[in-house]
Each structure stands twice: as structure tokens, then as C-alpha cells.
């Protein structure tokens, strides 16, 4: 069973602060996806990273895929209350299943 | 397009009861899947289907059955509900599974007493 460990599990910060969320595994993934989930809703895809070392930016969010394709990070610059939610990473092992991490619950206080 | 729809939104069952969670998508997606979400455990795959007539087990299939008679529908059946099946259930679909966007439904909250 491939495991994805996310850290931290919980994060509470003030508006304007920066933060980084990590997604780590001992397994290699062909690609990795990041989702955000708001209360009472299903996850929504933010980005897919495919190439080792790849960096993708989505406004204030920066996603990086590790060189060995075993880990990924999500960095948020100048967090806003609208960034509050559950962030999930999911690894694609080139089979028919995605493996999800346990999630990071982020709260940004105004 | 409605995207992925799930019914019911909430359900309370007694131990031993059976029920079917409905999932439908109107995007003509080939791949559909069912996940359960429990606190601190992210999403765990129950069953998935790569097309009509084809289903396979995911990570936690015990206690659940699925069928895929049409491209649009992918119901999840609990034959004899147990308290351990209390969870939030999400259905998802994608055009192609690899590197494709997974579209999730709004979820069904299930409580088994």
C-alpha cells in the first residue's frame, strides 16, 4: 500500500502570513494532484504536477513536485481568509487508483 | 451540465439495514469512483469503474457493492450496514484517469446506529 503523509495536519495562521504544506511518500508517483475542500463540499482540483522538479503557480499558491517524484509541497503567500479549507494531495501510481494523503486543515484568521 | 450529483445528502441507518447511494454524471466520463472520507484519513477508494460494465475494488471494498450498467450512473450498495461504515461518501468521475481532473460530487453523509 502506498502512503502519502501530509504535514502539518492542522494550521491556524493570521491573514497575510506565508505557509507551506508538505506531502511525502516513500513511493514514486507518476504525477501528483492537489485539491482543496470546503466544508460540506467535495474536493476541487487545484493543480496536477507531472515532472520531477516541476513548479507550478496559481496566483498566490506555488506547487512543487520533488525531483524524485516522491514528495510535493504547497506554498501560500500572504494567506487570506478565503484560503481556509482542507488541502489534500493525491498520488497517481500509473495504475487505476489515486492515493490520497490525510489532508491539512488550514484556517486563516482575519 | 450538473456535473456529478449524489443522493441522498444525509442518511441515518440502523445496523443491518441496506441502502444504495446514488451517483450520476452528465459529462460522459469513462472513469467513476467511490471514496469514503473519515477524519484525519483523507479519502480512501472503495470501488472504481473504468467504463460501463467494468468495476474493480479499491483500497477498502469490504461491505460495499457496485455496478456500472450505464456510463452515467454508478450506485454504491451497502448490503448490511455497520457502525464502521459511518462516514462521508464521495463519488467522482474523470474523462481519463491518468493526469485527468477528477470531479467530485457534494457527498453523502451516512450515520449507522
mmCIF file with all atom_site columns, C-alpha atoms in Angstrom:
data_model
loop_
_atom_site.group_PDB
_atom_site.id
_atom_site.type_symbol
_atom_site.label_atom_id
_atom_site.label_alt_id
_atom_site.label_comp_id
_atom_site.label_asym_id
_atom_site.label_entity_id
_atom_site.label_seq_id
_atom_site.pdbx_PDB_ins_code
_atom_site.Cartn_x
_atom_site.Cartn_y
_atom_site.Cartn_z
_atom_site.occupancy
_atom_site.B_iso_or_equiv
_atom_site.pdbx_formal_charge
_atom_site.auth_seq_id
_atom_site.auth_comp_id
_atom_site.auth_asym_id
_atom_site.auth_atom_id
_atom_site.pdbx_PDB_model_num
ATOM 1   C CA . UNK A 1 1   ? 0.000   0.000  0.000   1.00 0.00 ? 1   UNK A CA 1
ATOM 2   C CA . UNK A 1 2   ? 1.379   3.376  -0.979  1.00 0.00 ? 2   UNK A CA 1
ATOM 3   C CA . UNK A 1 3   ? 1.104   6.006  1.708   1.00 0.00 ? 3   UNK A CA 1
ATOM 4   C CA . UNK A 1 4   ? 1.087   9.774  1.465   1.00 0.00 ? 4   UNK A CA 1
ATOM 5   C CA . UNK A 1 5   ? 1.835   11.669 4.650   1.00 0.00 ? 5   UNK A CA 1
ATOM 6   C CA . UNK A 1 6   ? 0.734   15.275 4.862   1.00 0.00 ? 6   UNK A CA 1
ATOM 7   C CA . UNK A 1 7   ? 2.050   17.775 7.358   1.00 0.00 ? 7   UNK A CA 1
ATOM 8   C CA . UNK A 1 8   ? 1.042   19.630 9.295   1.00 0.00 ? 8   UNK A CA 1
ATOM 9   C CA . UNK A 1 9   ? -2.391  18.166 9.958   1.00 0.00 ? 9   UNK A CA 1
ATOM 10  C CA . UNK A 1 10  ? -3.713  21.490 11.251  1.00 0.00 ? 10  UNK A CA 1
ATOM 11  C CA . UNK A 1 11  ? -2.552  25.033 10.681  1.00 0.00 ? 11  UNK A CA 1
ATOM 12  C CA . UNK A 1 12  ? -4.040  28.242 12.047  1.00 0.00 ? 12  UNK A CA 1
ATOM 13  C CA . UNK A 1 13  ? -2.462  31.493 10.900  1.00 0.00 ? 13  UNK A CA 1
ATOM 14  C CA . UNK A 1 14  ? -3.215  35.176 10.596  1.00 0.00 ? 14  UNK A CA 1
ATOM 15  C CA . UNK A 1 15  ? -4.131  36.835 7.335   1.00 0.00 ? 15  UNK A CA 1
ATOM 16  C CA . UNK A 1 16  ? -1.027  37.928 5.445   1.00 0.00 ? 16  UNK A CA 1
ATOM 17  C CA . UNK A 1 17  ? 1.255   35.167 6.722   1.00 0.00 ? 17  UNK A CA 1
ATOM 18  C CA . UNK A 1 18  ? 3.001   32.655 4.485   1.00 0.00 ? 18  UNK A CA 1
ATOM 19  C CA . UNK A 1 19  ? 2.740   28.900 4.906   1.00 0.00 ? 19  UNK A CA 1
ATOM 20  C CA . UNK A 1 20  ? 3.947   25.633 3.425   1.00 0.00 ? 20  UNK A CA 1
ATOM 21  C CA . UNK A 1 21  ? 2.161   22.289 3.411   1.00 0.00 ? 21  UNK A CA 1
ATOM 22  C CA . UNK A 1 22  ? 4.087   19.099 2.734   1.00 0.00 ? 22  UNK A CA 1
ATOM 23  C CA . UNK A 1 23  ? 3.113   15.813 1.117   1.00 0.00 ? 23  UNK A CA 1
ATOM 24  C CA . UNK A 1 24  ? 5.644   12.992 1.492   1.00 0.00 ? 24  UNK A CA 1
ATOM 25  C CA . UNK A 1 25  ? 5.888   9.374  0.459   1.00 0.00 ? 25  UNK A CA 1
ATOM 26  C CA . UNK A 1 26  ? 8.458   6.614  0.159   1.00 0.00 ? 26  UNK A CA 1
ATOM 27  C CA . UNK A 1 27  ? 6.883   5.669  -3.179  1.00 0.00 ? 27  UNK A CA 1
ATOM 28  C CA . UNK A 1 28  ? 7.382   7.209  -6.584  1.00 0.00 ? 28  UNK A CA 1
ATOM 29  C CA . UNK A 1 29  ? 4.332   8.673  -8.281  1.00 0.00 ? 29  UNK A CA 1
ATOM 30  C CA . UNK A 1 30  ? 3.879   9.399  -11.968 1.00 0.00 ? 30  UNK A CA 1
ATOM 31  C CA . UNK A 1 31  ? 2.026   12.589 -11.048 1.00 0.00 ? 31  UNK A CA 1
ATOM 32  C CA . UNK A 1 32  ? 0.578   14.289 -8.015  1.00 0.00 ? 32  UNK A CA 1
ATOM 33  C CA . UNK A 1 33  ? -2.576  16.310 -7.592  1.00 0.00 ? 33  UNK A CA 1
ATOM 34  C CA . UNK A 1 34  ? -3.539  18.936 -5.029  1.00 0.00 ? 34  UNK A CA 1
ATOM 35  C CA . UNK A 1 35  ? -7.162  19.519 -4.044  1.00 0.00 ? 35  UNK A CA 1
ATOM 36  C CA . UNK A 1 36  ? -8.959  21.993 -1.796  1.00 0.00 ? 36  UNK A CA 1
ATOM 37  C CA . UNK A 1 37  ? -12.116 21.001 0.004   1.00 0.00 ? 37  UNK A CA 1
ATOM 38  C CA . UNK A 1 38  ? -14.524 23.351 1.745   1.00 0.00 ? 38  UNK A CA 1
ATOM 39  C CA . UNK A 1 39  ? -16.969 22.219 4.447   1.00 0.00 ? 39  UNK A CA 1
ATOM 40  C CA . UNK A 1 40  ? -19.935 20.300 3.084   1.00 0.00 ? 40  UNK A CA 1
ATOM 41  C CA . UNK A 1 41  ? -18.490 20.045 -0.409  1.00 0.00 ? 41  UNK A CA 1
ATOM 42  C CA . UNK A 1 42  ? -16.387 17.672 -2.453  1.00 0.00 ? 42  UNK A CA 1
ATOM 43  C CA . UNK A 1 43  ? -12.698 18.295 -3.189  1.00 0.00 ? 43  UNK A CA 1
ATOM 44  C CA . UNK A 1 44  ? -11.845 20.554 -6.123  1.00 0.00 ? 44  UNK A CA 1
ATOM 45  C CA . UNK A 1 45  ? -8.667  20.037 -8.135  1.00 0.00 ? 45  UNK A CA 1
ATOM 46  C CA . UNK A 1 46  ? -6.149  22.889 -7.865  1.00 0.00 ? 46  UNK A CA 1
ATOM 47  C CA . UNK A 1 47  ? -3.227  21.549 -9.856  1.00 0.00 ? 47  UNK A CA 1
ATOM 48  C CA . UNK A 1 48  ? -1.514  18.444 -11.236 1.00 0.00 ? 48  UNK A CA 1
ATOM 49  C CA . UNK A 1 49  ? 2.284   18.210 -11.246 1.00 0.00 ? 49  UNK A CA 1
ATOM 50  C CA . UNK A 1 50  ? 3.854   15.642 -13.507 1.00 0.00 ? 50  UNK A CA 1
ATOM 51  C CA . UNK A 1 51  ? 7.594   16.175 -13.952 1.00 0.00 ? 51  UNK A CA 1
ATOM 52  C CA . UNK A 1 52  ? 10.161  15.776 -11.182 1.00 0.00 ? 52  UNK A CA 1
ATOM 53  C CA . UNK A 1 53  ? 11.260  19.240 -10.031 1.00 0.00 ? 53  UNK A CA 1
ATOM 54  C CA . UNK A 1 54  ? 8.256   20.902 -11.634 1.00 0.00 ? 54  UNK A CA 1
ATOM 55  C CA . UNK A 1 55  ? 6.967   24.141 -10.132 1.00 0.00 ? 55  UNK A CA 1
ATOM 56  C CA . UNK A 1 56  ? 3.508   25.479 -10.875 1.00 0.00 ? 56  UNK A CA 1
ATOM 57  C CA . UNK A 1 57  ? 1.990   28.729 -9.708  1.00 0.00 ? 57  UNK A CA 1
ATOM 58  C CA . UNK A 1 58  ? -1.658  29.508 -9.242  1.00 0.00 ? 58  UNK A CA 1
ATOM 59  C CA . UNK A 1 59  ? -1.925  33.156 -8.134  1.00 0.00 ? 59  UNK A CA 1
ATOM 60  C CA . UNK A 1 60  ? -0.553  33.110 -4.545  1.00 0.00 ? 60  UNK A CA 1
ATOM 61  C CA . UNK A 1 61  ? -0.182  29.323 -4.472  1.00 0.00 ? 61  UNK A CA 1
ATOM 62  C CA . UNK A 1 62  ? 3.063   27.638 -5.544  1.00 0.00 ? 62  UNK A CA 1
ATOM 63  C CA . UNK A 1 63  ? 3.211   23.884 -6.016  1.00 0.00 ? 63  UNK A CA 1
ATOM 64  C CA . UNK A 1 64  ? 6.426   21.882 -6.342  1.00 0.00 ? 64  UNK A CA 1
ATOM 65  C CA . UNK A 1 65  ? 6.996   18.238 -7.226  1.00 0.00 ? 65  UNK A CA 1
ATOM 66  C CA . UNK A 1 66  ? 10.135  16.713 -5.767  1.00 0.00 ? 66  UNK A CA 1
ATOM 67  C CA . UNK A 1 67  ? 12.968  15.734 -8.082  1.00 0.00 ? 67  UNK A CA 1
ATOM 68  C CA . UNK A 1 68  ? 12.460  12.060 -7.239  1.00 0.00 ? 68  UNK A CA 1
ATOM 69  C CA . UNK A 1 69  ? 8.648   12.368 -7.597  1.00 0.00 ? 69  UNK A CA 1
ATOM 70  C CA . UNK A 1 70  ? 8.133   11.125 -4.044  1.00 0.00 ? 70  UNK A CA 1
ATOM 71  C CA . UNK A 1 71  ? 7.105   14.368 -2.418  1.00 0.00 ? 71  UNK A CA 1
ATOM 72  C CA . UNK A 1 72  ? 5.415   17.683 -3.063  1.00 0.00 ? 72  UNK A CA 1
ATOM 73  C CA . UNK A 1 73  ? 4.820   20.979 -1.357  1.00 0.00 ? 73  UNK A CA 1
ATOM 74  C CA . UNK A 1 74  ? 2.234   23.728 -1.480  1.00 0.00 ? 74  UNK A CA 1
ATOM 75  C CA . UNK A 1 75  ? 3.302   27.237 -0.504  1.00 0.00 ? 75  UNK A CA 1
ATOM 76  C CA . UNK A 1 76  ? 0.773   30.008 0.028   1.00 0.00 ? 76  UNK A CA 1
ATOM 77  C CA . UNK A 1 77  ? 1.976   33.599 0.062   1.00 0.00 ? 77  UNK A CA 1
ATOM 78  C CA . UNK A 1 78  ? 0.078   36.245 2.007   1.00 0.00 ? 78  UNK A CA 1
ATOM 79  C CA . UNK A 1 79  ? -2.716  33.905 3.052   1.00 0.00 ? 79  UNK A CA 1
ATOM 80  C CA . UNK A 1 80  ? -6.271  35.217 3.005   1.00 0.00 ? 80  UNK A CA 1
ATOM 81  C CA . UNK A 1 81  ? -9.391  34.009 4.853   1.00 0.00 ? 81  UNK A CA 1
ATOM 82  C CA . UNK A 1 82  ? -10.670 32.660 1.532   1.00 0.00 ? 82  UNK A CA 1
ATOM 83  C CA . UNK A 1 83  ? -7.784  30.161 1.568   1.00 0.00 ? 83  UNK A CA 1
ATOM 84  C CA . UNK A 1 84  ? -9.346  28.424 4.566   1.00 0.00 ? 84  UNK A CA 1
ATOM 85  C CA . UNK A 1 85  ? -10.133 24.790 3.851   1.00 0.00 ? 85  UNK A CA 1
ATOM 86  C CA . UNK A 1 86  ? -8.830  21.242 3.762   1.00 0.00 ? 86  UNK A CA 1
ATOM 87  C CA . UNK A 1 87  ? -5.905  20.711 1.393   1.00 0.00 ? 87  UNK A CA 1
ATOM 88  C CA . UNK A 1 88  ? -5.425  17.200 0.049   1.00 0.00 ? 88  UNK A CA 1
ATOM 89  C CA . UNK A 1 89  ? -2.635  15.739 -2.039  1.00 0.00 ? 89  UNK A CA 1
ATOM 90  C CA . UNK A 1 90  ? -3.206  12.650 -4.162  1.00 0.00 ? 90  UNK A CA 1
ATOM 91  C CA . UNK A 1 91  ? -0.621  10.498 -5.897  1.00 0.00 ? 91  UNK A CA 1
ATOM 92  C CA . UNK A 1 92  ? -1.098  8.760  -9.210  1.00 0.00 ? 92  UNK A CA 1
ATOM 93  C CA . UNK A 1 93  ? 0.824   5.478  -9.400  1.00 0.00 ? 93  UNK A CA 1
ATOM 94  C CA . UNK A 1 94  ? 0.040   4.983  -13.100 1.00 0.00 ? 94  UNK A CA 1
ATOM 95  C CA . UNK A 1 95  ? -2.446  2.306  -12.174 1.00 0.00 ? 95  UNK A CA 1
ATOM 96  C CA . UNK A 1 96  ? -6.160  2.845  -11.796 1.00 0.00 ? 96  UNK A CA 1
ATOM 97  C CA . UNK A 1 97  ? -6.182  4.386  -8.359  1.00 0.00 ? 97  UNK A CA 1
ATOM 98  C CA . UNK A 1 98  ? -5.274  7.656  -6.705  1.00 0.00 ? 98  UNK A CA 1
ATOM 99  C CA . UNK A 1 99  ? -3.799  7.552  -3.212  1.00 0.00 ? 99  UNK A CA 1
ATOM 100 C CA . UNK A 1 100 ? -4.845  10.466 -1.010  1.00 0.00 ? 100 UNK A CA 1
ATOM 101 C CA . UNK A 1 101 ? -2.980  11.962 1.896   1.00 0.00 ? 101 UNK A CA 1
ATOM 102 C CA . UNK A 1 102 ? -4.718  12.615 5.214   1.00 0.00 ? 102 UNK A CA 1
ATOM 103 C CA . UNK A 1 103 ? -5.110  16.322 4.494   1.00 0.00 ? 103 UNK A CA 1
ATOM 104 C CA . UNK A 1 104 ? -4.040  19.611 6.042   1.00 0.00 ? 104 UNK A CA 1
ATOM 105 C CA . UNK A 1 105 ? -6.766  21.691 7.590   1.00 0.00 ? 105 UNK A CA 1
ATOM 106 C CA . UNK A 1 106 ? -5.920  25.382 7.181   1.00 0.00 ? 106 UNK A CA 1
ATOM 107 C CA . UNK A 1 107 ? -7.620  28.237 8.968   1.00 0.00 ? 107 UNK A CA 1
ATOM 108 C CA . UNK A 1 108 ? -6.711  31.811 8.074   1.00 0.00 ? 108 UNK A CA 1
ATOM 109 C CA . UNK A 1 109 ? -7.931  34.348 10.597  1.00 0.00 ? 109 UNK A CA 1
ATOM 110 C CA . UNK A 1 110 ? -8.715  37.920 9.506   1.00 0.00 ? 110 UNK A CA 1
ATOM 111 C CA . UNK B 2 1   ? -24.175 20.449 -17.043 1.00 0.00 ? 1   UNK B CA 1
ATOM 112 C CA . UNK B 2 2   ? -24.990 19.375 -13.493 1.00 0.00 ? 2   UNK B CA 1
ATOM 113 C CA . UNK B 2 3   ? -21.609 17.665 -13.131 1.00 0.00 ? 3   UNK B CA 1
ATOM 114 C CA . UNK B 2 4   ? -21.584 14.892 -10.535 1.00 0.00 ? 4   UNK B CA 1
ATOM 115 C CA . UNK B 2 5   ? -24.726 14.515 -8.453  1.00 0.00 ? 5   UNK B CA 1
ATOM 116 C CA . UNK B 2 6   ? -25.209 12.375 -5.367  1.00 0.00 ? 6   UNK B CA 1
ATOM 117 C CA . UNK B 2 7   ? -28.319 11.383 -3.458  1.00 0.00 ? 7   UNK B CA 1
ATOM 118 C CA . UNK B 2 8   ? -29.239 11.401 -0.678  1.00 0.00 ? 8   UNK B CA 1
ATOM 119 C CA . UNK B 2 9   ? -27.293 14.194 1.066   1.00 0.00 ? 9   UNK B CA 1
ATOM 120 C CA . UNK B 2 10  ? -27.860 12.676 4.504   1.00 0.00 ? 10  UNK B CA 1
ATOM 121 C CA . UNK B 2 11  ? -28.948 9.247  5.681   1.00 0.00 ? 11  UNK B CA 1
ATOM 122 C CA . UNK B 2 12  ? -29.359 7.540  9.031   1.00 0.00 ? 12  UNK B CA 1
ATOM 123 C CA . UNK B 2 13  ? -29.429 3.742  9.070   1.00 0.00 ? 13  UNK B CA 1
ATOM 124 C CA . UNK B 2 14  ? -29.752 1.107  11.723  1.00 0.00 ? 14  UNK B CA 1
ATOM 125 C CA . UNK B 2 15  ? -27.180 -1.669 11.880  1.00 0.00 ? 15  UNK B CA 1
ATOM 126 C CA . UNK B 2 16  ? -28.075 -4.391 9.422   1.00 0.00 ? 16  UNK B CA 1
ATOM 127 C CA . UNK B 2 17  ? -30.143 -2.230 7.093   1.00 0.00 ? 17  UNK B CA 1
ATOM 128 C CA . UNK B 2 18  ? -29.285 -1.964 3.418   1.00 0.00 ? 18  UNK B CA 1
ATOM 129 C CA . UNK B 2 19  ? -29.279 1.047  1.166   1.00 0.00 ? 19  UNK B CA 1
ATOM 130 C CA . UNK B 2 20  ? -27.995 2.381  -2.142  1.00 0.00 ? 20  UNK B CA 1
ATOM 131 C CA . UNK B 2 21  ? -26.109 5.635  -2.548  1.00 0.00 ? 21  UNK B CA 1
ATOM 132 C CA . UNK B 2 22  ? -26.778 7.104  -5.951  1.00 0.00 ? 22  UNK B CA 1
ATOM 133 C CA . UNK B 2 23  ? -24.202 8.812  -8.165  1.00 0.00 ? 23  UNK B CA 1
ATOM 134 C CA . UNK B 2 24  ? -24.710 10.230 -11.644 1.00 0.00 ? 24  UNK B CA 1
ATOM 135 C CA . UNK B 2 25  ? -22.612 12.336 -14.003 1.00 0.00 ? 25  UNK B CA 1
ATOM 136 C CA . UNK B 2 26  ? -23.612 14.071 -17.223 1.00 0.00 ? 26  UNK B CA 1
ATOM 137 C CA . UNK B 2 27  ? -20.122 14.682 -18.628 1.00 0.00 ? 27  UNK B CA 1
ATOM 138 C CA . UNK B 2 28  ? -19.819 11.356 -20.463 1.00 0.00 ? 28  UNK B CA 1
ATOM 139 C CA . UNK B 2 29  ? -16.855 10.420 -18.287 1.00 0.00 ? 29  UNK B CA 1
ATOM 140 C CA . UNK B 2 30  ? -15.475 6.916  -18.549 1.00 0.00 ? 30  UNK B CA 1
ATOM 141 C CA . UNK B 2 31  ? -13.941 6.665  -15.092 1.00 0.00 ? 31  UNK B CA 1
ATOM 142 C CA . UNK B 2 32  ? -16.040 6.803  -11.922 1.00 0.00 ? 32  UNK B CA 1
ATOM 143 C CA . UNK B 2 33  ? -15.129 6.038  -8.347  1.00 0.00 ? 33  UNK B CA 1
ATOM 144 C CA . UNK B 2 34  ? -16.419 5.962  -4.792  1.00 0.00 ? 34  UNK B CA 1
ATOM 145 C CA . UNK B 2 35  ? -14.446 7.213  -1.796  1.00 0.00 ? 35  UNK B CA 1
ATOM 146 C CA . UNK B 2 36  ? -15.130 7.426  1.878   1.00 0.00 ? 36  UNK B CA 1
ATOM 147 C CA . UNK B 2 37  ? -13.739 10.242 3.980   1.00 0.00 ? 37  UNK B CA 1
ATOM 148 C CA . UNK B 2 38  ? -13.082 9.828  7.667   1.00 0.00 ? 38  UNK B CA 1
ATOM 149 C CA . UNK B 2 39  ? -11.460 12.405 9.971   1.00 0.00 ? 39  UNK B CA 1
ATOM 150 C CA . UNK B 2 40  ? -7.690  12.529 9.569   1.00 0.00 ? 40  UNK B CA 1
ATOM 151 C CA . UNK B 2 41  ? -7.656  9.789  6.937   1.00 0.00 ? 41  UNK B CA 1
ATOM 152 C CA . UNK B 2 42  ? -8.200  11.722 3.743   1.00 0.00 ? 42  UNK B CA 1
ATOM 153 C CA . UNK B 2 43  ? -10.113 9.894  1.046   1.00 0.00 ? 43  UNK B CA 1
ATOM 154 C CA . UNK B 2 44  ? -9.982  6.137  0.679   1.00 0.00 ? 44  UNK B CA 1
ATOM 155 C CA . UNK B 2 45  ? -11.046 4.430  -2.528  1.00 0.00 ? 45  UNK B CA 1
ATOM 156 C CA . UNK B 2 46  ? -13.855 1.889  -2.166  1.00 0.00 ? 46  UNK B CA 1
ATOM 157 C CA . UNK B 2 47  ? -14.590 0.812  -5.743  1.00 0.00 ? 47  UNK B CA 1
ATOM 158 C CA . UNK B 2 48  ? -13.994 2.214  -9.181  1.00 0.00 ? 48  UNK B CA 1
ATOM 159 C CA . UNK B 2 49  ? -15.079 1.690  -12.777 1.00 0.00 ? 49  UNK B CA 1
ATOM 160 C CA . UNK B 2 50  ? -13.197 2.406  -15.989 1.00 0.00 ? 50  UNK B CA 1
ATOM 161 C CA . UNK B 2 51  ? -16.322 2.100  -18.124 1.00 0.00 ? 51  UNK B CA 1
ATOM 162 C CA . UNK B 2 52  ? -19.807 0.644  -18.358 1.00 0.00 ? 52  UNK B CA 1
ATOM 163 C CA . UNK B 2 53  ? -19.825 -2.994 -17.343 1.00 0.00 ? 53  UNK B CA 1
ATOM 164 C CA . UNK B 2 54  ? -16.384 -2.833 -15.702 1.00 0.00 ? 54  UNK B CA 1
ATOM 165 C CA . UNK B 2 55  ? -15.818 -2.423 -11.974 1.00 0.00 ? 55  UNK B CA 1
ATOM 166 C CA . UNK B 2 56  ? -12.939 -3.179 -9.633  1.00 0.00 ? 56  UNK B CA 1
ATOM 167 C CA . UNK B 2 57  ? -12.073 -2.992 -5.957  1.00 0.00 ? 57  UNK B CA 1
ATOM 168 C CA . UNK B 2 58  ? -10.225 -0.149 -4.367  1.00 0.00 ? 58  UNK B CA 1
ATOM 169 C CA . UNK B 2 59  ? -8.487  0.091  -1.022  1.00 0.00 ? 59  UNK B CA 1
ATOM 170 C CA . UNK B 2 60  ? -11.479 -0.565 1.273   1.00 0.00 ? 60  UNK B CA 1
ATOM 171 C CA . UNK B 2 61  ? -14.118 -2.573 -0.658  1.00 0.00 ? 61  UNK B CA 1
ATOM 172 C CA . UNK B 2 62  ? -15.445 -4.848 2.085   1.00 0.00 ? 62  UNK B CA 1
ATOM 173 C CA . UNK B 2 63  ? -19.135 -4.322 2.855   1.00 0.00 ? 63  UNK B CA 1
ATOM 174 C CA . UNK B 2 64  ? -19.822 -2.464 -0.387  1.00 0.00 ? 64  UNK B CA 1
ATOM 175 C CA . UNK B 2 65  ? -21.007 -3.498 -3.843  1.00 0.00 ? 65  UNK B CA 1
ATOM 176 C CA . UNK B 2 66  ? -21.114 -1.534 -7.077  1.00 0.00 ? 66  UNK B CA 1
ATOM 177 C CA . UNK B 2 67  ? -22.353 -1.944 -10.624 1.00 0.00 ? 67  UNK B CA 1
ATOM 178 C CA . UNK B 2 68  ? -21.980 0.150  -13.766 1.00 0.00 ? 68  UNK B CA 1
ATOM 179 C CA . UNK B 2 69  ? -24.757 -0.599 -16.226 1.00 0.00 ? 69  UNK B CA 1
ATOM 180 C CA . UNK B 2 70  ? -24.555 2.811  -17.919 1.00 0.00 ? 70  UNK B CA 1
ATOM 181 C CA . UNK B 2 71  ? -21.841 5.422  -18.430 1.00 0.00 ? 71  UNK B CA 1
ATOM 182 C CA . UNK B 2 72  ? -23.820 7.936  -16.371 1.00 0.00 ? 72  UNK B CA 1
ATOM 183 C CA . UNK B 2 73  ? -24.655 6.009  -13.200 1.00 0.00 ? 73  UNK B CA 1
ATOM 184 C CA . UNK B 2 74  ? -22.504 4.320  -10.567 1.00 0.00 ? 74  UNK B CA 1
ATOM 185 C CA . UNK B 2 75  ? -24.511 3.317  -7.476  1.00 0.00 ? 75  UNK B CA 1
ATOM 186 C CA . UNK B 2 76  ? -22.887 2.118  -4.262  1.00 0.00 ? 76  UNK B CA 1
ATOM 187 C CA . UNK B 2 77  ? -24.731 -0.523 -2.231  1.00 0.00 ? 77  UNK B CA 1
ATOM 188 C CA . UNK B 2 78  ? -24.373 -1.265 1.449   1.00 0.00 ? 78  UNK B CA 1
ATOM 189 C CA . UNK B 2 79  ? -25.820 -4.736 1.937   1.00 0.00 ? 79  UNK B CA 1
ATOM 190 C CA . UNK B 2 80  ? -25.815 -4.816 5.742   1.00 0.00 ? 80  UNK B CA 1
ATOM 191 C CA . UNK B 2 81  ? -24.785 -1.516 7.290   1.00 0.00 ? 81  UNK B CA 1
ATOM 192 C CA . UNK B 2 82  ? -22.372 -1.463 10.211  1.00 0.00 ? 82  UNK B CA 1
ATOM 193 C CA . UNK B 2 83  ? -21.395 1.431  12.523  1.00 0.00 ? 83  UNK B CA 1
ATOM 194 C CA . UNK B 2 84  ? -17.890 1.310  10.999  1.00 0.00 ? 84  UNK B CA 1
ATOM 195 C CA . UNK B 2 85  ? -19.455 2.485  7.743   1.00 0.00 ? 85  UNK B CA 1
ATOM 196 C CA . UNK B 2 86  ? -20.439 5.816  9.291   1.00 0.00 ? 86  UNK B CA 1
ATOM 197 C CA . UNK B 2 87  ? -18.631 8.264  7.048   1.00 0.00 ? 87  UNK B CA 1
ATOM 198 C CA . UNK B 2 88  ? -18.949 10.822 4.281   1.00 0.00 ? 88  UNK B CA 1
ATOM 199 C CA . UNK B 2 89  ? -19.092 9.211  0.850   1.00 0.00 ? 89  UNK B CA 1
ATOM 200 C CA . UNK B 2 90  ? -17.917 10.942 -2.291  1.00 0.00 ? 90  UNK B CA 1
ATOM 201 C CA . UNK B 2 91  ? -18.410 9.920  -5.879  1.00 0.00 ? 91  UNK B CA 1
ATOM 202 C CA . UNK B 2 92  ? -16.002 11.204 -8.517  1.00 0.00 ? 92  UNK B CA 1
ATOM 203 C CA . UNK B 2 93  ? -15.626 10.989 -12.271 1.00 0.00 ? 93  UNK B CA 1
ATOM 204 C CA . UNK B 2 94  ? -12.965 11.817 -14.841 1.00 0.00 ? 94  UNK B CA 1
ATOM 205 C CA . UNK B 2 95  ? -12.629 11.608 -18.592 1.00 0.00 ? 95  UNK B CA 1
ATOM 206 C CA . UNK B 2 96  ? -9.309  9.877  -18.374 1.00 0.00 ? 96  UNK B CA 1
ATOM 207 C CA . UNK B 2 97  ? -7.959  8.740  -15.056 1.00 0.00 ? 97  UNK B CA 1
ATOM 208 C CA . UNK B 2 98  ? -4.313  9.488  -15.528 1.00 0.00 ? 98  UNK B CA 1
ATOM 209 C CA . UNK B 2 99  ? -3.468  13.170 -15.228 1.00 0.00 ? 99  UNK B CA 1
ATOM 210 C CA . UNK B 2 100 ? -7.113  13.945 -15.596 1.00 0.00 ? 100 UNK B CA 1
ATOM 211 C CA . UNK B 2 101 ? -9.243  16.189 -13.479 1.00 0.00 ? 101 UNK B CA 1
ATOM 212 C CA . UNK B 2 102 ? -11.375 14.259 -11.014 1.00 0.00 ? 102 UNK B CA 1
ATOM 213 C CA . UNK B 2 103 ? -14.761 15.900 -10.484 1.00 0.00 ? 103 UNK B CA 1
ATOM 214 C CA . UNK B 2 104 ? -16.280 15.166 -7.104  1.00 0.00 ? 104 UNK B CA 1
ATOM 215 C CA . UNK B 2 105 ? -19.916 15.183 -6.096  1.00 0.00 ? 105 UNK B CA 1
ATOM 216 C CA . UNK B 2 106 ? -21.108 17.024 -2.979  1.00 0.00 ? 106 UNK B CA 1
ATOM 217 C CA . UNK B 2 107 ? -21.051 13.902 -0.821  1.00 0.00 ? 107 UNK B CA 1
ATOM 218 C CA . UNK B 2 108 ? -23.479 11.786 1.201   1.00 0.00 ? 108 UNK B CA 1
ATOM 219 C CA . UNK B 2 109 ? -23.230 11.854 4.994   1.00 0.00 ? 109 UNK B CA 1
ATOM 220 C CA . UNK B 2 110 ? -24.117 8.446  6.403   1.00 0.00 ? 110 UNK B CA 1
ATOM 221 C CA . UNK B 2 111 ? -24.689 7.631  10.060  1.00 0.00 ? 111 UNK B CA 1
ATOM 222 C CA . UNK B 2 112 ? -25.118 3.992  11.048  1.00 0.00 ? 112 UNK B CA 1
ATOM 223 C CA . UNK B 2 113 ? -26.522 3.475  14.526  1.00 0.00 ? 113 UNK B CA 1
#
